Coordinates of C-alpha atoms in Angstrom, one line a residue:
F118 CA 95.8 97.4 85.7
V119 CA 92.8 97.1 83.4
T120 CA 90.7 95.3 85.7
C121 CA 91.9 97.7 88.5
Q122 CA 90.8 100.6 86.2
Y123 CA 87.6 99.2 85.5
W124 CA 86.6 98.2 88.9
T125 CA 87.7 101.8 90.1
S126 CA 85.5 103.4 87.6
T127 CA 82.8 101.5 88.8
M128 CA 83.1 102.2 92.2
F129 CA 83.5 105.9 92.0
T130 CA 81.4 108.4 90.1
R131 CA 82.8 109.9 86.8
E132 CA 83.1 113.4 88.9
V133 CA 86.2 112.0 91.1
A134 CA 87.1 109.1 88.8
G135 CA 90.2 110.7 87.7
T136 CA 91.4 110.9 91.4
A137 CA 90.5 107.4 91.9
N138 CA 91.8 105.9 88.7
A139 CA 94.8 107.8 88.9
L140 CA 95.8 106.9 92.7
A141 CA 94.8 103.1 92.0
A142 CA 97.1 102.9 89.2
G143 CA 100.3 105.6 90.4
W144 CA 100.7 103.4 93.6
G145 CA 99.9 100.4 91.5
N146 CA 103.4 101.7 89.3
L147 CA 105.1 102.7 92.6
G148 CA 104.7 99.1 94.0
G149 CA 106.8 98.0 91.0
G150 CA 109.4 99.9 92.3
I151 CA 109.2 98.9 95.7
A152 CA 108.9 95.2 94.3
Q153 CA 112.4 95.9 92.8
V154 CA 113.7 97.0 96.1
L155 CA 112.5 94.2 98.2
V156 CA 113.4 91.5 95.9
G157 CA 116.3 92.4 94.2
S158 CA 118.0 94.3 97.3
M159 CA 116.5 92.3 100.2
L160 CA 115.3 88.7 99.4
F161 CA 117.8 88.2 96.4
P162 CA 121.1 88.5 99.0
F163 CA 119.2 86.9 102.1
F164 CA 118.1 83.6 99.5
K165 CA 121.6 83.5 98.0
W166 CA 123.3 84.0 101.7
I167 CA 121.1 80.9 102.5
Y168 CA 121.7 78.7 99.5
I169 CA 125.5 79.4 100.0
S170 CA 125.6 78.3 103.7
A171 CA 123.7 75.1 103.0
G172 CA 126.8 74.2 100.6
T173 CA 124.3 73.8 97.5
T174 CA 126.1 72.2 94.2
M175 CA 123.9 74.3 91.8
D176 CA 124.1 77.9 91.5
P177 CA 123.4 80.1 94.2
A178 CA 122.2 82.7 92.4
E179 CA 119.8 81.1 90.1
L180 CA 118.4 79.4 93.0
S181 CA 117.7 82.6 94.7
W182 CA 115.8 84.5 92.2
R183 CA 113.9 81.5 91.6
T184 CA 112.8 81.4 95.2
C185 CA 112.2 85.0 95.1
C186 CA 109.7 85.1 92.6
I187 CA 107.6 82.6 95.1
I188 CA 107.3 85.5 97.8
P189 CA 105.2 88.1 95.3
G190 CA 103.4 85.2 94.4
L191 CA 101.9 84.1 97.5
V192 CA 101.4 87.5 98.5
C193 CA 98.9 88.1 95.5
T194 CA 97.4 84.7 96.5
V195 CA 96.7 85.9 100.0
F196 CA 95.4 89.2 98.5
T197 CA 93.3 87.9 96.1
F198 CA 91.5 85.9 98.9
F199 CA 90.5 89.0 100.7
V200 CA 89.6 90.7 97.7
I201 CA 87.0 88.1 96.3
R202 CA 85.7 87.5 100.4
Y203 CA 85.2 90.8 101.4
S204 CA 84.7 93.3 98.2
D205 CA 81.8 94.1 96.2
D206 CA 82.1 94.3 92.2
C207 CA 80.2 97.4 92.1
P208 CA 78.2 100.0 94.8
K209 CA 74.8 98.0 93.9
G210 CA 76.4 94.5 95.0
N211 CA 78.3 91.6 93.3
Y212 CA 77.5 90.9 89.8
C213 CA 76.6 87.0 90.1
K214 CA 73.4 88.1 92.5
R215 CA 72.4 90.6 90.3
Q216 CA 72.5 88.2 87.3
K217 CA 70.2 85.9 89.4
L218 CA 67.9 88.3 90.0
G219 CA 67.9 89.4 86.4
L220 CA 69.3 92.7 87.0
M221 CA 72.0 92.8 84.5
Q222 CA 71.9 92.0 80.7
N223 CA 73.9 89.5 79.3
Q224 CA 75.4 90.2 76.2
S225 CA 78.0 89.3 73.6
P226 CA 81.5 90.3 74.7
M227 CA 82.6 91.0 70.6
K228 CA 79.6 93.1 70.9
Y229 CA 81.3 95.3 73.4
F230 CA 84.5 95.1 71.5
K231 CA 83.0 96.3 68.3
S232 CA 81.0 99.2 69.6
A233 CA 84.4 100.1 71.6
L234 CA 86.6 100.2 68.6
S235 CA 83.6 102.0 66.0
D236 CA 84.1 105.1 68.6
H237 CA 87.0 107.6 67.3
N238 CA 87.6 108.7 71.2
T239 CA 88.9 105.0 71.9
W240 CA 91.4 105.2 69.3
I241 CA 92.7 109.2 70.2
M242 CA 92.8 108.2 73.9
A243 CA 94.7 104.5 73.0
I244 CA 97.5 106.7 71.0
Q245 CA 97.6 109.5 73.6
Y246 CA 98.5 107.0 76.4
G247 CA 100.7 105.5 74.2
C248 CA 102.6 108.6 74.6
C249 CA 102.4 108.8 78.5
F250 CA 102.5 105.5 79.7
G251 CA 104.6 104.1 76.6
V252 CA 107.0 106.9 77.5
E253 CA 107.3 106.2 81.0
L254 CA 108.0 102.5 80.0
T255 CA 110.5 103.4 77.8
T256 CA 112.3 106.3 80.0
T257 CA 112.1 103.6 83.0
N258 CA 114.3 101.2 80.8
A259 CA 116.7 103.5 79.3
A260 CA 117.5 106.4 82.1
A261 CA 120.0 104.2 83.8
L262 CA 121.7 103.6 80.6
Y263 CA 121.7 107.0 79.5
F264 CA 123.2 108.5 82.9
K265 CA 125.8 105.8 82.7
E266 CA 126.9 106.4 79.3
E267 CA 126.3 110.3 79.0
F268 CA 127.7 111.7 82.3
E269 CA 130.0 108.3 82.7
L270 CA 128.4 107.7 86.5
S271 CA 128.9 104.5 87.8
T272 CA 126.2 101.8 87.6
E273 CA 124.6 102.1 91.2
V274 CA 124.6 106.0 91.0
S275 CA 122.7 106.0 87.6
A276 CA 120.0 103.3 88.8
A277 CA 119.7 105.7 91.9
I278 CA 119.4 108.5 89.8
A279 CA 116.6 106.6 87.4
S280 CA 114.8 105.2 89.9
S281 CA 113.7 108.8 91.1
F282 CA 111.6 108.7 88.2
G283 CA 109.3 105.9 89.0
W284 CA 109.2 107.4 92.5
M285 CA 107.1 110.0 91.6
N286 CA 104.4 108.1 91.0
L287 CA 103.7 108.2 94.8
F288 CA 101.7 111.7 93.8
A289 CA 102.0 112.8 90.3
R290 CA 99.6 110.6 88.7
G291 CA 97.3 111.1 91.4
L292 CA 97.8 114.9 91.2
G293 CA 97.0 114.6 87.3
G294 CA 93.7 112.9 87.8
F295 CA 92.9 115.8 90.8
L296 CA 93.6 118.2 88.4
S297 CA 91.3 116.9 85.7
D298 CA 88.7 116.3 88.3
V299 CA 89.0 120.2 89.8
S300 CA 89.1 121.2 85.9
N301 CA 85.8 119.2 85.6
V302 CA 84.2 121.1 87.9
Y303 CA 84.7 124.5 86.5
S304 CA 84.3 123.8 82.9
G305 CA 83.2 120.2 82.3
M306 CA 84.8 117.9 79.9
R307 CA 86.3 121.2 77.7
G308 CA 88.1 121.7 81.3
R309 CA 89.6 118.3 81.3
L310 CA 90.6 118.2 77.4
I311 CA 92.5 121.3 78.1
W312 CA 94.5 119.8 81.2
Q313 CA 95.1 116.9 79.0
L314 CA 96.4 118.9 76.3
V315 CA 98.7 121.0 78.5
C316 CA 100.3 117.6 80.1
F317 CA 101.1 116.4 76.9
A318 CA 102.4 119.5 75.6
L319 CA 104.7 120.4 78.7
E320 CA 105.6 116.4 78.9
G321 CA 106.8 116.5 75.3
I322 CA 108.6 120.1 75.9
F323 CA 110.6 118.7 79.1
V324 CA 111.7 115.4 77.1
I325 CA 113.3 117.3 74.3
V326 CA 115.0 119.6 77.1
F327 CA 115.9 116.3 79.0
S328 CA 117.5 115.0 75.5
R329 CA 119.3 118.6 74.9
V330 CA 121.0 119.5 78.6
R331 CA 124.7 119.0 79.3
S332 CA 125.0 119.0 83.1
L333 CA 123.9 116.7 85.0
A334 CA 122.0 118.6 87.3
G335 CA 120.1 120.1 84.7
A336 CA 119.4 116.3 83.3
V337 CA 118.1 115.2 87.2
T338 CA 116.0 118.2 87.1
A339 CA 114.6 118.0 83.6
L340 CA 114.1 114.0 84.4
M341 CA 111.9 114.7 87.6
T342 CA 110.0 117.6 85.6
F343 CA 109.0 115.6 82.7
S344 CA 108.3 112.7 85.1
L345 CA 105.4 115.1 86.8
F346 CA 103.7 115.5 83.4
V347 CA 104.2 111.9 82.2
Q348 CA 102.2 110.7 84.8
G349 CA 99.9 113.6 85.3
A350 CA 98.9 112.9 81.4
E351 CA 98.3 108.9 82.8
G352 CA 96.3 110.4 85.4
S353 CA 94.1 112.8 83.3
T354 CA 93.5 110.3 80.6
F355 CA 91.7 107.9 82.7
G356 CA 89.9 110.8 84.1
I357 CA 88.4 111.2 80.6
V358 CA 87.9 107.3 80.2
P359 CA 84.8 106.4 82.2
Y360 CA 83.1 109.0 80.1
L361 CA 83.4 107.9 76.6
N362 CA 80.7 105.0 77.0
P363 CA 79.8 104.0 80.6
G364 CA 78.6 100.9 79.6
L365 CA 82.0 99.5 77.9
T366 CA 84.4 101.2 80.4
G367 CA 85.8 97.9 81.0
T368 CA 86.2 96.9 77.2
I369 CA 87.6 100.8 76.5
A370 CA 90.2 100.6 79.3
G371 CA 91.7 97.4 78.0
I372 CA 92.0 98.8 74.5
I373 CA 93.7 102.2 76.1
G374 CA 95.7 100.1 78.4
A375 CA 96.9 98.1 75.4
G376 CA 98.0 101.5 73.5
G377 CA 100.3 102.4 76.2
N378 CA 102.1 98.9 75.6
A379 CA 102.0 99.3 71.7
G380 CA 103.6 102.7 72.4
A381 CA 106.6 101.5 74.6
V382 CA 107.2 98.9 71.9
I383 CA 107.5 101.6 69.3
F384 CA 109.8 103.7 71.4
S385 CA 111.9 100.9 72.0
I386 CA 112.6 100.3 68.4
L387 CA 113.5 103.8 68.3
F388 CA 115.9 103.8 70.8
R389 CA 117.2 100.9 69.0
Q390 CA 117.7 102.7 65.7
L391 CA 118.9 106.0 66.8
G392 CA 121.2 107.4 70.0
Y393 CA 119.9 108.1 73.4
R394 CA 119.8 111.7 73.0
E395 CA 118.1 111.9 69.6
A396 CA 115.7 109.2 70.5
F397 CA 114.4 111.1 73.6
F398 CA 114.3 114.3 71.4
W399 CA 111.9 112.5 68.6
M400 CA 109.9 111.1 71.2
G401 CA 109.5 114.3 72.7
A402 CA 108.3 115.9 69.3
A403 CA 106.1 112.9 69.0
T404 CA 104.4 113.7 72.4
I405 CA 104.1 117.1 71.4
A406 CA 102.4 116.4 67.9
I407 CA 100.2 113.9 69.8
S408 CA 98.8 116.4 72.5
T409 CA 96.8 118.0 69.7
L410 CA 94.8 115.1 69.3
S411 CA 92.9 116.4 72.3
C412 CA 91.1 118.8 70.1
L413 CA 89.6 116.1 68.2
V414 CA 87.7 114.4 71.5
W415 CA 84.3 114.8 71.2
I416 CA 82.2 112.6 73.5
R417 CA 78.2 112.3 73.5
G418 CA 76.5 114.4 75.9
Y419 CA 79.6 116.7 76.3
Q420 CA 81.5 119.9 74.9
G421 CA 84.9 119.1 72.8
L422 CA 87.5 121.1 73.2
F423 CA 86.2 123.6 70.6
L424 CA 82.9 122.2 69.5
R425 CA 79.9 122.7 71.3
R426 CA 77.9 119.8 73.1
R427 CA 77.6 116.4 71.1
L428 CA 73.8 115.2 71.0
L429 CA 73.2 111.9 72.5
S430 CA 72.2 109.7 69.4
H431 CA 68.8 108.8 71.0
D432 CA 67.5 112.5 72.0
V433 CA 68.2 116.1 71.2
K434 CA 68.4 116.8 75.1
P435 CA 71.8 117.4 76.6
P436 CA 72.9 115.2 79.6
M437 CA 71.6 116.5 83.3
S438 CA 73.5 118.2 85.6
F439 CA 75.0 116.2 88.8
E440 CA 72.5 117.8 91.0
E441 CA 69.5 117.0 88.2
S442 CA 70.4 113.8 88.1
Q443 CA 70.7 113.2 92.1
A444 CA 67.0 114.8 92.1
A445 CA 65.8 112.3 89.5
Q446 CA 67.2 109.4 91.4
L447 CA 65.6 110.6 94.2
S448 CA 62.4 110.7 92.5
R449 CA 62.7 107.0 91.1
T450 CA 63.7 106.0 94.6
Q451 CA 60.9 107.4 96.2
N452 CA 58.4 105.8 93.3
L453 CA 60.1 102.4 94.0
D454 CA 59.7 102.6 97.5
Q455 CA 55.9 103.4 97.2
T456 CA 55.3 100.5 94.8
Y457 CA 56.9 98.0 97.1
L458 CA 55.1 99.8 100.1
N459 CA 51.7 99.2 98.2
D460 CA 52.6 95.2 97.4
D461 CA 53.2 94.7 101.0
V462 CA 49.6 96.0 102.0
K463 CA 48.3 94.2 99.2
A464 CA 49.8 91.0 100.4
V465 CA 48.8 91.4 104.3
V466 CA 44.9 92.3 102.7
K467 CA 45.0 88.7 101.3
R468 CA 46.4 87.2 104.6
P469 CA 43.1 85.5 106.4
G470 CA 42.5 87.5 109.7
S471 CA 45.3 90.2 108.9
V472 CA 44.3 93.9 110.0
V473 CA 45.4 96.9 107.9
E474 CA 45.3 100.0 109.5

């Protein structure tokens, strides 16, 4: 997940990074649900039938699930070959070639890690990601049992209803990242932070609603609605990540991703200590409280939610707009082309018998 988010952030400009990161991550989570259906509902019964037909003396079920694990491993291995063979590390080419040409700086990984940890925005994003991705993981594990115990449904029906939560990844996370990018067009970083605050606040509200409704229809509706904002908040979070420190995007993405797993662990402990309804209520209340941390995000060169533009550390000039940066890049390219042309002319002049027009 972390390497994918770093790669996507590198391959796309920050103006559309929210959409790109959210679609990649959302469809990745959706892949987990598809794998469950493929392995659990198709491959497992198929291999079990094969082992029973073969008359094996070992437990057919145990042999079947062990054999099923081979299939995803083979798929990943084949896909890895195509990624390494036919893809680039970044728009400027592969890192190994750029390092040989001296176009990349070699710095200590520990220095990157310390720089990322010293930024308070990294911690805020990690905590908030714990309250969206952590909530998603916890709900995925608890939803089926919740519907089975609270509404006295069968295991199959409960699992089918709970699976709808994960299927929302088909579009919900991508929608969250897209709306973050749209907010950036109209209001810059302040727009992204407003959408971040709205996503987390509505997520927490609908988690509380989900914990309090008594009808099955109401519970399913609340589940689908808060799933929309849970995954929208995930997309919004990684729409902001590429702006924190562009040179440390991989390290920062790793720390924030770890925050999501840490949130899942903490909420899982909550569910062990309390009943389902009370655990969902306090999880929603925590998410609403954490949403206010968006007010404290203040990135160098950009406005905060209620704060003016934060100046860069090395000068007092605000960052260039997209149009200005494009014009500056064009000017640098033209100068570089002229330099190469002059070098070529000098090389021809030095060659015996050459004629220069």
